[in-house]
Amino acid sequence: MNVKGTIGKDRRTKDLAKRIKPGEIAVINHLDIDEVAAHSLAEAKISAVLNFDSSISGRYPNQGPGILLEEGIPLFESKDIEIFDKLEEGKILKILDNGDMLYEEEVIGRAEYLDRKKINERLKIGYNNIENELDFFIDNTLMYAKKEKDLVLGNIEIPDIDTDIAGRDVLVLVRGNNYKRDLKAVMNYIDERKPILIGVDGGGDALLEHGYVPDIVIGDMDSVSDKCLRKSKELIVHGYMDGRAPGMDRINELDLKAKIFKSYGTSEDIALLLAYEKEAELIVALGTHSSMIDFLEKGRNGMASTFLVRLKVGDKLVDARGLSKLYKSNFNFKYLIAIFLTAILPIIVIVLLSKPIRDLIQLLQIKLRLTLGV
């Protein structure tokens, strides 16, 4: 596998995916490449990925590397972090067939190409280890659930907001797996029902990309664009219980205004909680994280807050994650024939029952016979 390209480099894969250009080599430092990161890199149409961490550590079966392979993007690994620091964005990097990395015409180290066999071998380790990881995950979830029980007991202060949610449907969009496809699957629902649109951090950008202006963007403000922050109707920063809200620094830098929601858990948890407490009629969640694998990919070792929030809002919540996979519409020619026959049948009946039309048909038959001499 011989690869050559301009370097696009960042320790935060999600930040790199926003600016890397087609054909460039993504140089990252990403332990256990997750699905969202893999999809975002694939959408950027890069030529290859060079990871200076373990793409599959074996802690759990993360699917990101397999997605890159399916998209035709070669994945290389190097454990020499000093090389990562030497590589400069915008310069040319070559990875030769033998694994040598050629930078500024000098071999600076070797990279390992991860083919399907190697990826499957590491995934197998992850699947074998998942029971141990699940045991720890459950213990951690229960431990934190005791600390975060205020989420369901009503002891969390809900901020006053400008958006009137009461009695309305609310759609909460999170940048989770397949969130873009799921969003496309509910666009008719959005156009017809006009729900309140809440983007959780980068979920706000996804709404904008599909032509919808978020009514609310809520989160840490670390993965949403300046454009989205400026266009959104209302901003809510997720703050810590001790009063700190690092996301406000960015809001202030942009000279914008935002409210602070101090709470435990994740930003998507408080988005659901906000919709519920403001008396939404229905809450539709897209791309949300709801499994152990989801949370391990986010670097969390438990899902206490998510468990508690869903326990509270469950009677109003419709989790539309994976909707695009549930039903895939395939055009079938027999449906077109059925529609045509259904449409033409009334016309035939009208023709047969109409005396003027029957007379016209008889005249045409007589003229045809005279012309042909029969």
GROMACS .gro file of C-alpha atoms in nm, residues 10-194:
model
  185
   10ASP     CA    1  -0.490   1.733   1.482
   11ARG     CA    2  -0.507   1.549   1.813
   12ARG     CA    3  -0.885   1.597   1.805
   13THR     CA    4  -1.023   1.399   1.514
   14LYS     CA    5  -1.356   1.580   1.512
   15ASP     CA    6  -1.179   1.915   1.474
   16LEU     CA    7  -0.961   1.784   1.193
   17ALA     CA    8  -1.261   1.643   1.005
   18LYS     CA    9  -1.408   1.993   0.980
   19ARG     CA   10  -1.113   2.140   0.791
   20ILE     CA   11  -0.923   1.857   0.620
   21LYS     CA   12  -0.941   1.862   0.241
   22PRO     CA   13  -1.011   1.579  -0.005
   23GLY     CA   14  -0.703   1.375  -0.088
   24GLU     CA   15  -0.511   1.470   0.227
   25ILE     CA   16  -0.372   1.225   0.482
   26ALA     CA   17  -0.538   1.255   0.823
   27VAL     CA   18  -0.270   1.238   1.093
   28ILE     CA   19  -0.441   1.174   1.426
   29ASN     CA   20  -0.377   1.058   1.781
   30HIS     CA   21  -0.700   0.870   1.849
   31LEU     CA   22  -0.737   0.574   2.083
   32ASP     CA   23  -1.013   0.339   1.962
   33ILE     CA   24  -1.145   0.517   1.652
   34ASP     CA   25  -1.522   0.542   1.687
   35GLU     CA   26  -1.795   0.530   1.424
   36VAL     CA   27  -1.873   0.902   1.422
   37ALA     CA   28  -1.505   0.990   1.374
   38ALA     CA   29  -1.468   0.734   1.095
   39HIS     CA   30  -1.776   0.858   0.912
   40SER     CA   31  -1.668   1.222   0.942
   41LEU     CA   32  -1.325   1.142   0.795
   42ALA     CA   33  -1.480   0.934   0.517
   43GLU     CA   34  -1.715   1.219   0.426
   44ALA     CA   35  -1.412   1.446   0.388
   45LYS     CA   36  -1.285   1.209   0.113
   46ILE     CA   37  -0.934   1.182   0.252
   47SER     CA   38  -0.674   0.952   0.099
   48ALA     CA   39  -0.556   0.776   0.417
   49VAL     CA   40  -0.542   0.785   0.798
   50LEU     CA   41  -0.220   0.767   1.001
   51ASN     CA   42  -0.299   0.709   1.367
   52PHE     CA   43  -0.040   0.750   1.640
   53ASP     CA   44  -0.243   0.552   1.891
   54SER     CA   45  -0.412   0.213   1.895
   55SER     CA   46  -0.701   0.221   1.650
   56ILE     CA   47  -0.850  -0.085   1.823
   57SER     CA   48  -0.709  -0.141   2.168
   58GLY     CA   49  -0.918  -0.452   2.235
   59ARG     CA   50  -1.096  -0.293   2.531
   60TYR     CA   51  -1.422  -0.315   2.336
   61PRO     CA   52  -1.515  -0.382   1.971
   62ASN     CA   53  -1.512  -0.029   1.825
   63GLN     CA   54  -1.622  -0.020   1.462
   64GLY     CA   55  -1.443   0.290   1.329
   65PRO     CA   56  -1.148   0.114   1.161
   66GLY     CA   57  -1.380  -0.126   0.980
   67ILE     CA   58  -1.583   0.167   0.847
   68LEU     CA   59  -1.269   0.332   0.707
   69LEU     CA   60  -1.177   0.007   0.535
   70GLU     CA   61  -1.526  -0.027   0.384
   71GLU     CA   62  -1.499   0.329   0.253
   72GLY     CA   63  -1.171   0.245   0.079
   73ILE     CA   64  -0.957   0.458   0.313
   74PRO     CA   65  -0.633   0.282   0.419
   75LEU     CA   66  -0.555   0.299   0.791
   76PHE     CA   67  -0.196   0.301   0.919
   77GLU     CA   68  -0.062   0.299   1.273
   78SER     CA   69   0.258   0.415   1.437
   79LYS     CA   70   0.324   0.410   1.811
   80ASP     CA   71   0.611   0.661   1.790
   81ILE     CA   72   0.441   0.975   1.923
   82GLU     CA   73   0.760   1.176   1.868
   83ILE     CA   74   0.704   1.143   1.493
   84PHE     CA   75   0.354   1.288   1.536
   85ASP     CA   76   0.506   1.599   1.691
   86LYS     CA   77   0.755   1.634   1.402
   87LEU     CA   78   0.498   1.618   1.123
   88GLU     CA   79   0.373   1.957   1.008
   89GLU     CA   80   0.034   2.024   0.858
   90GLY     CA   81   0.048   2.118   0.492
   91LYS     CA   82   0.364   1.922   0.410
   92ILE     CA   83   0.388   1.607   0.201
   93LEU     CA   84   0.400   1.259   0.356
   94LYS     CA   85   0.460   0.930   0.176
   95ILE     CA   86   0.390   0.586   0.319
   96LEU     CA   87   0.564   0.323   0.110
   97ASP     CA   88   0.465  -0.038   0.047
   98ASN     CA   89   0.713  -0.161   0.308
   99GLY     CA   90   0.569   0.074   0.572
  100ASP     CA   91   0.845   0.336   0.560
  101MET     CA   92   0.722   0.690   0.625
  102LEU     CA   93   0.898   0.934   0.396
  103TYR     CA   94   0.886   1.296   0.516
  104GLU     CA   95   1.089   1.574   0.355
  105GLU     CA   96   1.267   1.303   0.152
  106GLU     CA   97   1.385   1.123   0.467
  107VAL     CA   98   1.259   0.800   0.624
  108ILE     CA   99   1.141   0.901   0.972
  109GLY     CA  100   0.986   0.573   1.086
  110ARG     CA  101   0.758   0.285   0.996
  111ALA     CA  102   0.381   0.251   0.991
  112GLU     CA  103   0.171  -0.063   1.005
  113TYR     CA  104  -0.112  -0.106   0.757
  114LEU     CA  105  -0.429  -0.246   0.915
  115ASP     CA  106  -0.598  -0.479   0.669
  116ARG     CA  107  -0.922  -0.667   0.723
  117LYS     CA  108  -0.748  -0.963   0.887
  118LYS     CA  109  -0.571  -0.748   1.145
  119ILE     CA  110  -0.885  -0.548   1.219
  120ASN     CA  111  -1.088  -0.866   1.271
  121GLU     CA  112  -0.821  -1.011   1.500
  122ARG     CA  113  -0.834  -0.702   1.722
  123LEU     CA  114  -1.213  -0.690   1.715
  124LYS     CA  115  -1.221  -1.050   1.834
  125ILE     CA  116  -1.016  -0.947   2.139
  126GLY     CA  117  -1.264  -0.665   2.198
  127TYR     CA  118  -1.563  -0.899   2.181
  128ASN     CA  119  -1.395  -1.141   2.421
  129ASN     CA  120  -1.328  -0.858   2.665
  130ILE     CA  121  -1.673  -0.703   2.652
  131GLU     CA  122  -1.810  -0.897   2.952
  132ASN     CA  123  -1.536  -0.763   3.178
  133GLU     CA  124  -1.595  -0.413   3.044
  134LEU     CA  125  -1.969  -0.448   3.097
  135ASP     CA  126  -1.920  -0.557   3.458
  136PHE     CA  127  -1.712  -0.247   3.533
  137PHE     CA  128  -1.951  -0.027   3.334
  138ILE     CA  129  -2.256  -0.141   3.533
  139ASP     CA  130  -2.081  -0.091   3.868
  140ASN     CA  131  -1.973   0.257   3.766
  141THR     CA  132  -2.320   0.346   3.641
  142LEU     CA  133  -2.484   0.241   3.968
  143MET     CA  134  -2.227   0.427   4.174
  144TYR     CA  135  -2.284   0.753   3.989
  145ALA     CA  136  -2.661   0.703   3.979
  146LYS     CA  137  -2.667   0.754   4.355
  147LYS     CA  138  -2.488   1.086   4.316
  148GLU     CA  139  -2.695   1.205   4.021
  149LYS     CA  140  -3.043   1.105   4.142
  150ASP     CA  141  -3.142   1.472   4.162
  151LEU     CA  142  -3.197   1.451   3.786
  152VAL     CA  143  -3.520   1.257   3.844
  153LEU     CA  144  -3.613   1.392   4.186
  154GLY     CA  145  -3.660   1.746   4.056
  155ASN     CA  146  -3.372   1.902   4.249
  156ILE     CA  147  -3.201   2.037   3.937
  157GLU     CA  148  -3.264   2.403   3.858
  158ILE     CA  149  -3.404   2.434   3.507
  159PRO     CA  150  -3.315   2.771   3.346
  160ASP     CA  151  -3.583   3.003   3.212
  161ILE     CA  152  -3.570   3.005   2.833
  162ASP     CA  153  -3.715   3.224   2.558
  163THR     CA  154  -3.834   2.934   2.342
  164ASP     CA  155  -4.193   2.828   2.412
  165ILE     CA  156  -4.187   2.448   2.422
  166ALA     CA  157  -4.511   2.374   2.607
  167GLY     CA  158  -4.747   2.159   2.403
  168ARG     CA  159  -4.506   2.132   2.107
  169ASP     CA  160  -4.312   1.842   1.963
  170VAL     CA  161  -3.938   1.871   2.024
  171LEU     CA  162  -3.666   1.710   1.812
  172VAL     CA  163  -3.328   1.667   1.983
  173LEU     CA  164  -3.039   1.597   1.746
  174VAL     CA  165  -2.705   1.459   1.867
  175ARG     CA  166  -2.401   1.380   1.653
  176GLY     CA  167  -2.424   1.007   1.718
  177ASN     CA  168  -2.395   0.714   1.481
  178ASN     CA  169  -2.590   0.755   1.154
  179TYR     CA  170  -2.737   1.085   1.273
  180LYS     CA  171  -2.737   1.236   0.924
  181ARG     CA  172  -2.921   0.945   0.767
  182ASP     CA  173  -3.173   0.941   1.051
  183LEU     CA  174  -3.228   1.315   1.012
  184LYS     CA  175  -3.306   1.268   0.642
  185ALA     CA  176  -3.553   0.993   0.736
  186VAL     CA  177  -3.759   1.234   0.950
  187MET     CA  178  -3.745   1.544   0.729
  188ASN     CA  179  -4.109   1.498   0.623
  189TYR     CA  180  -4.204   1.485   0.990
  190ILE     CA  181  -4.011   1.808   1.055
  191ASP     CA  182  -4.171   1.986   0.760
  192GLU     CA  183  -4.522   1.877   0.858
  193ARG     CA  184  -4.515   1.902   1.239
  194LYS     CA  185  -4.270   2.194   1.273
   0.00000   0.00000   0.00000
